[in-house]
Structures are given as C-alpha cells and as structure tokens.
Amino acid sequence: VNIGGEAGIGKSHLVRSFLDELQGDNYHQLVLRCSAQHQGSPLYPVAVQLQAAFGITPQAGNADKLARLKPGLARLGLQAQALAPLALLVGVQPEVAAPAPADLRHEMLEALAAIIAATAQSAPTPLLVEDLHWCDPSTMAFLEFLVQRALPRRLLLVATHRQEFVP
C-alpha cells in the first residue's frame, strides 16, 4: 500500500491511526524510517529496526551485541550463516568470517527477508516504510528484493512518501 501526498498532509498520522486500531491484537510491527540525513547510509533504516528488535544499543560492547543477536536469530529459526552479514549490518564484528564482498549483499538481503518472513509467519505484521522518498538506494533495493520474492501472506507493506515520488 502506497500513501503519497504533500508534506504535512497527514500520511504518518493516517498510518499511526491504522496501527492504533490494531492495539490489543496479536501482531508484530516493523518500522523503517528513512531520512534525508541518512540517504547515503546503506540500509540505515533496516539497521536501526534490527537494533531495536534485538535490543542492541550503540554503547554496548561487541560481546553483548552478539549475545543479543544470536538468540534472537535462533528464536526466528534462522541458520547460523545469517549471523555474519546481519552482525555487520548492526555494527557488530562477527565471530566467524564474513562472506566474500561479492556474496555479502545477497546473503544480507536473504537474511533480512528471512527475518521478515519468520516474523510474519508467527503473527500478522505491518511493515511501515516512512518517507520512502528519502530512502537510500540499498534500502530501496532490499524492498524491491522483498517484493520480488513474493511477500509473506501475513505481511502488509505500507509506504508513505511525498506526492512527487514515484515508487
């Protein structure tokens, strides 16, 4: 679902109102907030969402970050091979060697898509992408990758953007 309009018209308010109606229901909410300040930071909104989902704080040490990431991935049923690319994305030095640079992007996209699929499998999941018009190219590539893979049945992708942006 794309919601486009002029700045300040109430796109975000409309989506928040919809999400508020879901309160009390069993669902997971994922939010990717794109911003003009981070258009040059690859997968920035995705990394922020992952850090929040796994309770990873910037001031935590590498061992603490890994201690939060590993069991979170295991709960979702993700294989160990997803750890290295996702660890790098959230600023953690993985314990195992990262994939070769040529393979890293694809493995990272696969792991991110697997997280979303696993999340949506356990409960309905709205994935909100705020301010898509400010999306960095890597996040846009991830969203395209996700859509091309066929979205999980219980996932609702909602994007807000300025009127002049064409998704």
Backbone as JSON Lines, residues from 0, in Angstrom:
{"i":0,"aa":"V","n":[0.86,-1.16,0.0],"ca":[0.0,0.0,0.0],"c":[0.9,1.23,0.0]}
{"i":1,"aa":"N","n":[0.74,2.12,-0.95],"ca":[1.48,3.37,-1.0],"c":[0.56,4.52,-0.62]}
{"i":2,"aa":"I","n":[1.05,5.37,0.27],"ca":[0.28,6.55,0.68],"c":[1.14,7.76,0.35]}
{"i":3,"aa":"G","n":[0.75,8.47,-0.68],"ca":[1.51,9.63,-1.12],"c":[0.74,10.91,-0.93]}
{"i":4,"aa":"G","n":[1.47,11.99,-0.73],"ca":[0.84,13.29,-0.58],"c":[1.86,14.35,-0.22]}
{"i":5,"aa":"E","n":[1.41,15.57,-0.15],"ca":[2.28,16.68,0.19],"c":[2.79,16.56,1.62]}
{"i":6,"aa":"A","n":[3.91,17.24,1.88],"ca":[4.47,17.25,3.24],"c":[3.44,17.85,4.2]}
{"i":7,"aa":"G","n":[3.25,17.21,5.34],"ca":[2.35,17.73,6.37],"c":[0.88,17.42,6.17]}
{"i":8,"aa":"I","n":[0.54,16.67,5.16],"ca":[-0.89,16.4,4.87],"c":[-1.49,15.36,5.83]}
{"i":9,"aa":"G","n":[-0.63,14.58,6.52],"ca":[-1.15,13.62,7.49],"c":[-0.96,12.17,7.12]}
{"i":10,"aa":"K","n":[-0.01,11.88,6.25],"ca":[0.24,10.48,5.85],"c":[0.63,9.63,7.05]}
{"i":11,"aa":"S","n":[1.57,10.12,7.83],"ca":[2.03,9.36,9.0],"c":[0.92,9.23,10.04]}
{"i":12,"aa":"H","n":[0.15,10.28,10.21],"ca":[-0.97,10.23,11.17],"c":[-1.98,9.16,10.75]}
{"i":13,"aa":"L","n":[-2.26,9.09,9.46],"ca":[-3.19,8.09,8.94],"c":[-2.69,6.68,9.26]}
{"i":14,"aa":"V","n":[-1.4,6.44,9.03],"ca":[-0.84,5.12,9.29],"c":[-0.84,4.82,10.79]}
{"i":15,"aa":"R","n":[-0.45,5.81,11.61],"ca":[-0.47,5.59,13.07],"c":[-1.88,5.28,13.56]}
{"i":16,"aa":"S","n":[-2.88,5.96,13.01],"ca":[-4.27,5.68,13.39],"c":[-4.65,4.25,13.05]}
{"i":17,"aa":"F","n":[-4.23,3.8,11.88],"ca":[-4.49,2.42,11.48],"c":[-3.81,1.45,12.45]}
{"i":18,"aa":"L","n":[-2.54,1.71,12.77],"ca":[-1.8,0.84,13.68],"c":[-2.39,0.86,15.08]}
{"i":19,"aa":"D","n":[-2.89,2.02,15.51],"ca":[-3.54,2.12,16.83],"c":[-4.77,1.22,16.91]}
{"i":20,"aa":"E","n":[-5.46,1.07,15.79],"ca":[-6.65,0.2,15.76],"c":[-6.26,-1.26,15.97]}
{"i":21,"aa":"L","n":[-5.02,-1.59,15.68],"ca":[-4.55,-2.96,15.85],"c":[-4.14,-3.26,17.29]}
{"i":22,"aa":"Q","n":[-4.03,-2.25,18.14],"ca":[-3.6,-2.46,19.53],"c":[-4.47,-3.53,20.17]}
{"i":23,"aa":"G","n":[-3.8,-4.39,20.91],"ca":[-4.52,-5.47,21.58],"c":[-4.59,-6.72,20.74]}
{"i":24,"aa":"D","n":[-4.49,-6.59,19.44],"ca":[-4.46,-7.76,18.58],"c":[-3.05,-8.34,18.59]}
{"i":25,"aa":"N","n":[-2.94,-9.59,18.28],"ca":[-1.64,-10.24,18.22],"c":[-1.0,-9.93,16.88]}
{"i":26,"aa":"Y","n":[-0.06,-8.98,16.86],"ca":[0.64,-8.65,15.62],"c":[2.02,-8.09,15.97]}
{"i":27,"aa":"H","n":[2.91,-8.15,14.99],"ca":[4.24,-7.56,15.11],"c":[4.27,-6.32,14.22]}
{"i":28,"aa":"Q","n":[4.95,-5.31,14.65],"ca":[5.05,-4.09,13.87],"c":[6.52,-3.82,13.55]}
{"i":29,"aa":"L","n":[6.83,-3.63,12.28],"ca":[8.18,-3.28,11.85],"c":[8.11,-1.9,11.2]}
{"i":30,"aa":"V","n":[9.05,-1.03,11.56],"ca":[9.04,0.33,11.03],"c":[10.43,0.66,10.5]}
{"i":31,"aa":"L","n":[10.48,1.08,9.25],"ca":[11.71,1.58,8.64],"c":[11.5,3.07,8.4]}
{"i":32,"aa":"R","n":[12.29,3.9,9.08],"ca":[12.15,5.35,8.95],"c":[13.31,5.89,8.11]}
{"i":33,"aa":"C","n":[13.0,6.25,6.88],"ca":[14.01,6.83,6.01],"c":[14.14,8.31,6.35]}
{"i":34,"aa":"S","n":[15.34,8.87,6.17],"ca":[15.53,10.28,6.47],"c":[16.51,10.9,5.49]}
{"i":35,"aa":"A","n":[16.34,12.18,5.28],"ca":[17.21,12.92,4.36],"c":[18.66,12.85,4.83]}
{"i":36,"aa":"Q","n":[18.89,12.84,6.13],"ca":[20.24,12.83,6.69],"c":[20.96,11.5,6.45]}
{"i":37,"aa":"H","n":[20.22,10.43,6.17],"ca":[20.84,9.11,6.03],"c":[20.67,8.51,4.64]}
{"i":38,"aa":"Q","n":[20.42,9.35,3.65],"ca":[20.26,8.83,2.29],"c":[21.54,8.19,1.76]}
{"i":39,"aa":"G","n":[22.68,8.56,2.32],"ca":[23.96,7.99,1.9],"c":[24.43,6.84,2.77]}
{"i":40,"aa":"S","n":[23.6,6.43,3.72],"ca":[23.97,5.34,4.64],"c":[23.23,4.08,4.23]}
{"i":41,"aa":"P","n":[23.93,3.11,3.63],"ca":[23.26,1.9,3.14],"c":[22.5,1.16,4.24]}
{"i":42,"aa":"L","n":[21.25,0.86,3.95],"ca":[20.36,0.08,4.83],"c":[20.21,0.68,6.22]}
{"i":43,"aa":"Y","n":[20.39,1.98,6.35],"ca":[20.3,2.63,7.66],"c":[18.98,2.34,8.37]}
{"i":44,"aa":"P","n":[17.81,2.55,7.73],"ca":[16.56,2.29,8.47],"c":[16.4,0.82,8.86]}
{"i":45,"aa":"V","n":[16.94,-0.07,8.08],"ca":[16.87,-1.5,8.38],"c":[17.75,-1.82,9.59]}
{"i":46,"aa":"A","n":[18.95,-1.26,9.61],"ca":[19.86,-1.48,10.73],"c":[19.26,-0.96,12.04]}
{"i":47,"aa":"V","n":[18.63,0.21,11.99],"ca":[18.01,0.79,13.18],"c":[16.89,-0.12,13.69]}
{"i":48,"aa":"Q","n":[16.07,-0.64,12.78],"ca":[14.98,-1.54,13.17],"c":[15.54,-2.83,13.77]}
{"i":49,"aa":"L","n":[16.58,-3.38,13.18],"ca":[17.19,-4.59,13.73],"c":[17.75,-4.36,15.12]}
{"i":50,"aa":"Q","n":[18.44,-3.25,15.3],"ca":[18.99,-2.94,16.62],"c":[17.88,-2.84,17.66]}
{"i":51,"aa":"A","n":[16.8,-2.19,17.31],"ca":[15.67,-2.06,18.24],"c":[15.03,-3.43,18.51]}
{"i":52,"aa":"A","n":[14.84,-4.22,17.47],"ca":[14.19,-5.53,17.63],"c":[14.99,-6.47,18.52]}
{"i":53,"aa":"F","n":[16.31,-6.38,18.46],"ca":[17.16,-7.28,19.23],"c":[17.72,-6.63,20.49]}
{"i":54,"aa":"G","n":[17.3,-5.4,20.78],"ca":[17.74,-4.72,21.99],"c":[19.22,-4.37,21.98]}
{"i":55,"aa":"I","n":[19.74,-4.06,20.82],"ca":[21.16,-3.72,20.68],"c":[21.32,-2.21,20.79]}
{"i":56,"aa":"T","n":[22.12,-1.78,21.76],"ca":[22.36,-0.35,21.95],"c":[23.75,0.01,21.44]}
{"i":57,"aa":"P","n":[23.91,1.23,20.94],"ca":[25.21,1.63,20.38],"c":[26.36,1.55,21.38]}
{"i":58,"aa":"Q","n":[26.09,1.82,22.65],"ca":[27.16,1.83,23.65],"c":[27.56,0.43,24.13]}
{"i":59,"aa":"A","n":[26.8,-0.59,23.79],"ca":[27.12,-1.95,24.22],"c":[28.37,-2.45,23.5]}
{"i":60,"aa":"G","n":[29.08,-3.33,24.15],"ca":[30.28,-3.92,23.56],"c":[29.92,-4.99,22.55]}
{"i":61,"aa":"N","n":[30.92,-5.41,21.79],"ca":[30.72,-6.4,20.74],"c":[30.13,-7.69,21.3]}
{"i":62,"aa":"A","n":[30.66,-8.17,22.43],"ca":[30.18,-9.44,23.01],"c":[28.72,-9.34,23.43]}
{"i":63,"aa":"D","n":[28.32,-8.2,24.01],"ca":[26.93,-8.01,24.43],"c":[26.01,-7.95,23.22]}
{"i":64,"aa":"K","n":[26.45,-7.28,22.17],"ca":[25.64,-7.19,20.95],"c":[25.44,-8.58,20.35]}
{"i":65,"aa":"L","n":[26.51,-9.36,20.29],"ca":[26.4,-10.73,19.77],"c":[25.5,-11.58,20.66]}
{"i":66,"aa":"A","n":[25.59,-11.38,21.97],"ca":[24.75,-12.13,22.91],"c":[23.27,-11.83,22.72]}
{"i":67,"aa":"R","n":[22.95,-10.69,22.19],"ca":[21.54,-10.36,21.91],"c":[21.12,-10.83,20.52]}
{"i":68,"aa":"L","n":[22.04,-10.74,19.57],"ca":[21.72,-11.08,18.18],"c":[21.56,-12.59,17.99]}
{"i":69,"aa":"K","n":[22.46,-13.38,18.53],"ca":[22.43,-14.84,18.32],"c":[21.12,-15.49,18.76]}
{"i":70,"aa":"P","n":[20.68,-15.28,20.01],"ca":[19.43,-15.94,20.41],"c":[18.21,-15.39,19.66]}
{"i":71,"aa":"G","n":[18.26,-14.11,19.3],"ca":[17.15,-13.53,18.53],"c":[17.0,-14.2,17.18]}
{"i":72,"aa":"L","n":[18.12,-14.44,16.52],"ca":[18.07,-15.13,15.23],"c":[17.64,-16.58,15.41]}
{"i":73,"aa":"A","n":[18.11,-17.22,16.47],"ca":[17.74,-18.61,16.73],"c":[16.23,-18.73,16.99]}
{"i":74,"aa":"R","n":[15.66,-17.75,17.74],"ca":[14.2,-17.78,18.01],"c":[13.4,-17.7,16.71]}
{"i":75,"aa":"L","n":[13.95,-17.01,15.73],"ca":[13.28,-16.88,14.44],"c":[13.55,-18.07,13.52]}
{"i":76,"aa":"G","n":[14.4,-18.98,13.98],"ca":[14.71,-20.16,13.18],"c":[15.71,-19.9,12.07]}
{"i":77,"aa":"L","n":[16.48,-18.83,12.18],"ca":[17.47,-18.53,11.15],"c":[18.73,-19.33,11.38]}
{"i":78,"aa":"Q","n":[19.34,-19.72,10.3],"ca":[20.55,-20.52,10.38],"c":[21.74,-19.64,10.74]}
{"i":79,"aa":"A","n":[22.79,-20.28,11.22],"ca":[23.99,-19.59,11.68],"c":[24.62,-18.74,10.59]}
{"i":80,"aa":"Q","n":[24.44,-19.12,9.33],"ca":[25.05,-18.36,8.23],"c":[24.49,-16.95,8.12]}
{"i":81,"aa":"A","n":[23.33,-16.69,8.72],"ca":[22.75,-15.34,8.69],"c":[23.44,-14.41,9.68]}
{"i":82,"aa":"L","n":[24.16,-14.97,10.63],"ca":[24.75,-14.15,11.69],"c":[25.77,-13.14,11.17]}
{"i":83,"aa":"A","n":[26.72,-13.57,10.37],"ca":[27.79,-12.67,9.94],"c":[27.28,-11.46,9.17]}
{"i":84,"aa":"P","n":[26.45,-11.64,8.12],"ca":[26.01,-10.44,7.4],"c":[25.13,-9.51,8.25]}
{"i":85,"aa":"L","n":[24.3,-10.09,9.12],"ca":[23.44,-9.25,9.96],"c":[24.25,-8.57,11.06]}
{"i":86,"aa":"A","n":[25.25,-9.26,11.58],"ca":[26.11,-8.66,12.59],"c":[26.81,-7.43,12.02]}
{"i":87,"aa":"L","n":[27.34,-7.56,10.83],"ca":[28.0,-6.42,10.19],"c":[27.03,-5.26,10.0]}
{"i":88,"aa":"L","n":[25.79,-5.58,9.66],"ca":[24.79,-4.53,9.42],"c":[24.51,-3.72,10.68]}
{"i":89,"aa":"V","n":[24.49,-4.37,11.83],"ca":[24.19,-3.65,13.08],"c":[25.45,-3.23,13.84]}
{"i":90,"aa":"G","n":[26.6,-3.28,13.16],"ca":[27.82,-2.76,13.75],"c":[28.51,-3.7,14.72]}
{"i":91,"aa":"V","n":[28.37,-4.99,14.48],"ca":[28.99,-5.99,15.35],"c":[30.04,-6.74,14.54]}
{"i":92,"aa":"Q","n":[31.18,-6.95,15.13],"ca":[32.2,-7.77,14.49],"c":[31.83,-9.23,14.71]}
{"i":93,"aa":"P","n":[31.49,-9.98,13.64],"ca":[31.07,-11.37,13.83],"c":[32.23,-12.26,14.27]}
{"i":94,"aa":"E","n":[31.88,-13.36,14.94],"ca":[32.89,-14.32,15.41],"c":[33.43,-15.16,14.27]}
{"i":95,"aa":"V","n":[32.63,-15.28,13.22],"ca":[33.04,-16.07,12.05],"c":[33.34,-15.12,10.91]}
{"i":96,"aa":"A","n":[34.04,-15.62,9.93],"ca":[34.39,-14.79,8.78],"c":[33.13,-14.36,8.03]}
{"i":97,"aa":"A","n":[33.13,-13.12,7.63],"ca":[32.02,-12.6,6.83],"c":[32.13,-13.17,5.42]}
{"i":98,"aa":"P","n":[31.02,-13.22,4.72],"ca":[31.06,-13.69,3.33],"c":[31.96,-12.79,2.48]}
{"i":99,"aa":"A","n":[32.41,-13.31,1.38],"ca":[33.19,-12.51,0.45],"c":[32.36,-11.31,0.02]}
{"i":100,"aa":"P","n":[33.0,-10.18,-0.24],"ca":[32.24,-8.98,-0.62],"c":[31.24,-9.21,-1.75]}
{"i":101,"aa":"A","n":[31.6,-10.05,-2.7],"ca":[30.69,-10.32,-3.81],"c":[29.41,-11.02,-3.35]}
{"i":102,"aa":"D","n":[29.5,-11.79,-2.26],"ca":[28.35,-12.55,-1.75],"c":[27.63,-11.84,-0.61]}
{"i":103,"aa":"L","n":[28.3,-10.88,0.02],"ca":[27.77,-10.26,1.23],"c":[26.41,-9.62,1.0]}
{"i":104,"aa":"R","n":[26.26,-8.83,-0.04],"ca":[24.99,-8.14,-0.3],"c":[23.84,-9.14,-0.44]}
{"i":105,"aa":"H","n":[24.05,-10.18,-1.24],"ca":[22.97,-11.15,-1.45],"c":[22.64,-11.89,-0.16]}
{"i":106,"aa":"E","n":[23.66,-12.31,0.59],"ca":[23.41,-13.01,1.84],"c":[22.71,-12.12,2.86]}
{"i":107,"aa":"M","n":[23.05,-10.83,2.86],"ca":[22.4,-9.89,3.77],"c":[20.92,-9.73,3.4]}
{"i":108,"aa":"L","n":[20.64,-9.57,2.11],"ca":[19.25,-9.43,1.67],"c":[18.45,-10.69,1.98]}
{"i":109,"aa":"E","n":[19.05,-11.85,1.75],"ca":[18.39,-13.13,2.06],"c":[18.08,-13.23,3.55]}
{"i":110,"aa":"A","n":[19.04,-12.86,4.38],"ca":[18.85,-12.95,5.84],"c":[17.77,-11.98,6.3]}
{"i":111,"aa":"L","n":[17.77,-10.76,5.76],"ca":[16.74,-9.78,6.14],"c":[15.36,-10.25,5.71]}
{"i":112,"aa":"A","n":[15.26,-10.78,4.5],"ca":[13.97,-11.3,4.03],"c":[13.51,-12.47,4.9]}
{"i":113,"aa":"A","n":[14.45,-13.31,5.34],"ca":[14.11,-14.44,6.21],"c":[13.59,-13.96,7.56]}
{"i":114,"aa":"I","n":[14.18,-12.89,8.1],"ca":[13.7,-12.33,9.37],"c":[12.26,-11.86,9.21]}
{"i":115,"aa":"I","n":[11.99,-11.14,8.14],"ca":[10.63,-10.62,7.93],"c":[9.65,-11.76,7.71]}
{"i":116,"aa":"A","n":[10.03,-12.75,6.93],"ca":[9.15,-13.9,6.69],"c":[8.86,-14.65,7.99]}
{"i":117,"aa":"A","n":[9.89,-14.86,8.82],"ca":[9.69,-15.57,10.09],"c":[8.82,-14.76,11.03]}
{"i":118,"aa":"T","n":[9.01,-13.46,11.04],"ca":[8.19,-12.59,11.9],"c":[6.73,-12.65,11.47]}
{"i":119,"aa":"A","n":[6.5,-12.55,10.16],"ca":[5.13,-12.56,9.64],"c":[4.49,-13.94,9.77]}
{"i":120,"aa":"Q","n":[5.28,-14.98,9.83],"ca":[4.73,-16.32,9.98],"c":[4.11,-16.52,11.36]}
{"i":121,"aa":"S","n":[4.69,-15.85,12.37],"ca":[4.19,-16.05,13.73],"c":[2.98,-15.16,14.06]}
{"i":122,"aa":"A","n":[2.82,-14.06,13.34],"ca":[1.68,-13.16,13.58],"c":[1.58,-12.16,12.43]}
{"i":123,"aa":"P","n":[0.39,-11.62,12.19],"ca":[0.27,-10.58,11.15],"c":[1.28,-9.46,11.43]}
{"i":124,"aa":"T","n":[1.89,-8.95,10.36],"ca":[2.98,-7.99,10.52],"c":[2.85,-6.83,9.53]}
{"i":125,"aa":"P","n":[2.48,-5.65,10.02],"ca":[2.58,-4.48,9.15],"c":[4.04,-4.01,9.11]}
{"i":126,"aa":"L","n":[4.57,-3.83,7.92],"ca":[5.91,-3.27,7.72],"c":[5.71,-1.87,7.16]}
{"i":127,"aa":"L","n":[5.97,-0.88,7.98],"ca":[5.79,0.51,7.59],"c":[7.12,1.09,7.15]}
{"i":128,"aa":"V","n":[7.13,1.68,5.97],"ca":[8.31,2.39,5.47],"c":[7.92,3.86,5.41]}
{"i":129,"aa":"E","n":[8.46,4.63,6.35],"ca":[8.16,6.06,6.43],"c":[9.09,6.85,5.52]}
{"i":130,"aa":"D","n":[8.54,7.81,4.8],"ca":[9.3,8.73,3.95],"c":[10.15,8.0,2.91]}
{"i":131,"aa":"L","n":[9.49,7.18,2.14],"ca":[10.15,6.4,1.1],"c":[10.92,7.29,0.11]}
{"i":132,"aa":"H","n":[10.49,8.51,-0.05],"ca":[11.17,9.43,-0.97],"c":[12.59,9.74,-0.52]}
{"i":133,"aa":"W","n":[12.94,9.48,0.75],"ca":[14.29,9.69,1.27],"c":[15.05,8.38,1.43]}
{"i":134,"aa":"C","n":[14.53,7.33,0.9],"ca":[15.12,6.0,1.05],"c":[16.48,5.94,0.34]}
{"i":135,"aa":"D","n":[17.47,5.36,1.03],"ca":[18.78,5.17,0.4],"c":[18.67,4.04,-0.64]}
{"i":136,"aa":"P","n":[19.56,4.03,-1.63],"ca":[19.47,3.01,-2.69],"c":[19.52,1.57,-2.19]}
{"i":137,"aa":"S","n":[20.29,1.29,-1.15],"ca":[20.38,-0.1,-0.65],"c":[19.08,-0.53,0.01]}
{"i":138,"aa":"T","n":[18.44,0.37,0.75],"ca":[17.15,0.03,1.37],"c":[16.1,-0.16,0.29]}
{"i":139,"aa":"M","n":[16.12,0.69,-0.74],"ca":[15.18,0.54,-1.85],"c":[15.4,-0.81,-2.54]}
{"i":140,"aa":"A","n":[16.67,-1.19,-2.74],"ca":[16.97,-2.49,-3.35],"c":[16.45,-3.63,-2.47]}
{"i":141,"aa":"F","n":[16.57,-3.48,-1.15],"ca":[16.04,-4.51,-0.25],"c":[14.53,-4.62,-0.38]}
{"i":142,"aa":"L","n":[13.83,-3.49,-0.4],"ca":[12.37,-3.52,-0.53],"c":[11.96,-4.16,-1.86]}
{"i":143,"aa":"E","n":[12.67,-3.83,-2.93],"ca":[12.38,-4.45,-4.23],"c":[12.64,-5.96,-4.17]}
{"i":144,"aa":"F","n":[13.73,-6.35,-3.52],"ca":[14.07,-7.76,-3.34],"c":[12.95,-8.47,-2.59]}
{"i":145,"aa":"L","n":[12.47,-7.83,-1.54],"ca":[11.4,-8.41,-0.72],"c":[10.12,-8.6,-1.54]}
{"i":146,"aa":"V","n":[9.75,-7.61,-2.3],"ca":[8.52,-7.68,-3.1],"c":[8.67,-8.72,-4.21]}
{"i":147,"aa":"Q","n":[9.83,-8.78,-4.85],"ca":[10.04,-9.76,-5.92],"c":[10.0,-11.19,-5.42]}
{"i":148,"aa":"R","n":[10.35,-11.4,-4.16],"ca":[10.34,-12.74,-3.58],"c":[8.92,-13.19,-3.26]}
{"i":149,"aa":"A","n":[7.96,-12.35,-3.39],"ca":[6.57,-12.59,-3.0],"c":[6.47,-12.44,-1.49]}
{"i":150,"aa":"L","n":[5.77,-11.43,-1.09],"ca":[5.63,-11.12,0.33],"c":[4.89,-12.24,1.06]}
{"i":151,"aa":"P","n":[5.3,-12.5,2.3],"ca":[4.55,-13.49,3.09],"c":[3.08,-13.05,3.22]}
{"i":152,"aa":"R","n":[2.2,-14.01,3.31],"ca":[0.76,-13.72,3.35],"c":[0.36,-12.81,4.49]}
{"i":153,"aa":"R","n":[1.03,-12.89,5.61],"ca":[0.63,-12.11,6.78],"c":[1.43,-10.83,6.94]}
{"i":154,"aa":"L","n":[2.04,-10.39,5.84],"ca":[2.82,-9.15,5.85],"c":[2.09,-8.09,5.04]}
{"i":155,"aa":"L","n":[1.93,-6.92,5.62],"ca":[1.34,-5.79,4.92],"c":[2.42,-4.73,4.81]}
{"i":156,"aa":"L","n":[2.84,-4.44,3.6],"ca":[3.85,-3.42,3.36],"c":[3.15,-2.1,3.08]}
{"i":157,"aa":"V","n":[3.4,-1.11,3.93],"ca":[2.79,0.21,3.81],"c":[3.92,1.23,3.71]}
{"i":158,"aa":"A","n":[3.9,2.05,2.67],"ca":[4.94,3.06,2.49],"c":[4.31,4.44,2.36]}
{"i":159,"aa":"T","n":[4.88,5.4,3.07],"ca":[4.46,6.79,2.91],"c":[5.54,7.53,2.12]}
{"i":160,"aa":"H","n":[5.11,8.45,1.31],"ca":[6.06,9.21,0.5],"c":[5.44,10.51,0.03]}
{"i":161,"aa":"R","n":[6.3,11.42,-0.37],"ca":[5.85,12.68,-0.93],"c":[5.18,12.44,-2.27]}
{"i":162,"aa":"Q","n":[4.3,13.33,-2.6],"ca":[3.48,13.22,-3.8],"c":[4.31,13.08,-5.07]}
{"i":163,"aa":"E","n":[5.42,13.79,-5.16],"ca":[6.2,13.77,-6.41],"c":[7.02,12.5,-6.58]}
{"i":164,"aa":"F","n":[7.16,11.68,-5.53],"ca":[7.93,10.44,-5.61],"c":[7.09,9.38,-6.29]}
{"i":165,"aa":"V","n":[7.7,8.65,-7.23],"ca":[7.0,7.56,-7.9],"c":[7.65,6.25,-7.46]}
{"i":166,"aa":"P","n":[6.93,5.45,-6.66],"ca":[7.52,4.17,-6.19],"c":[7.68,3.16,-7.32]}
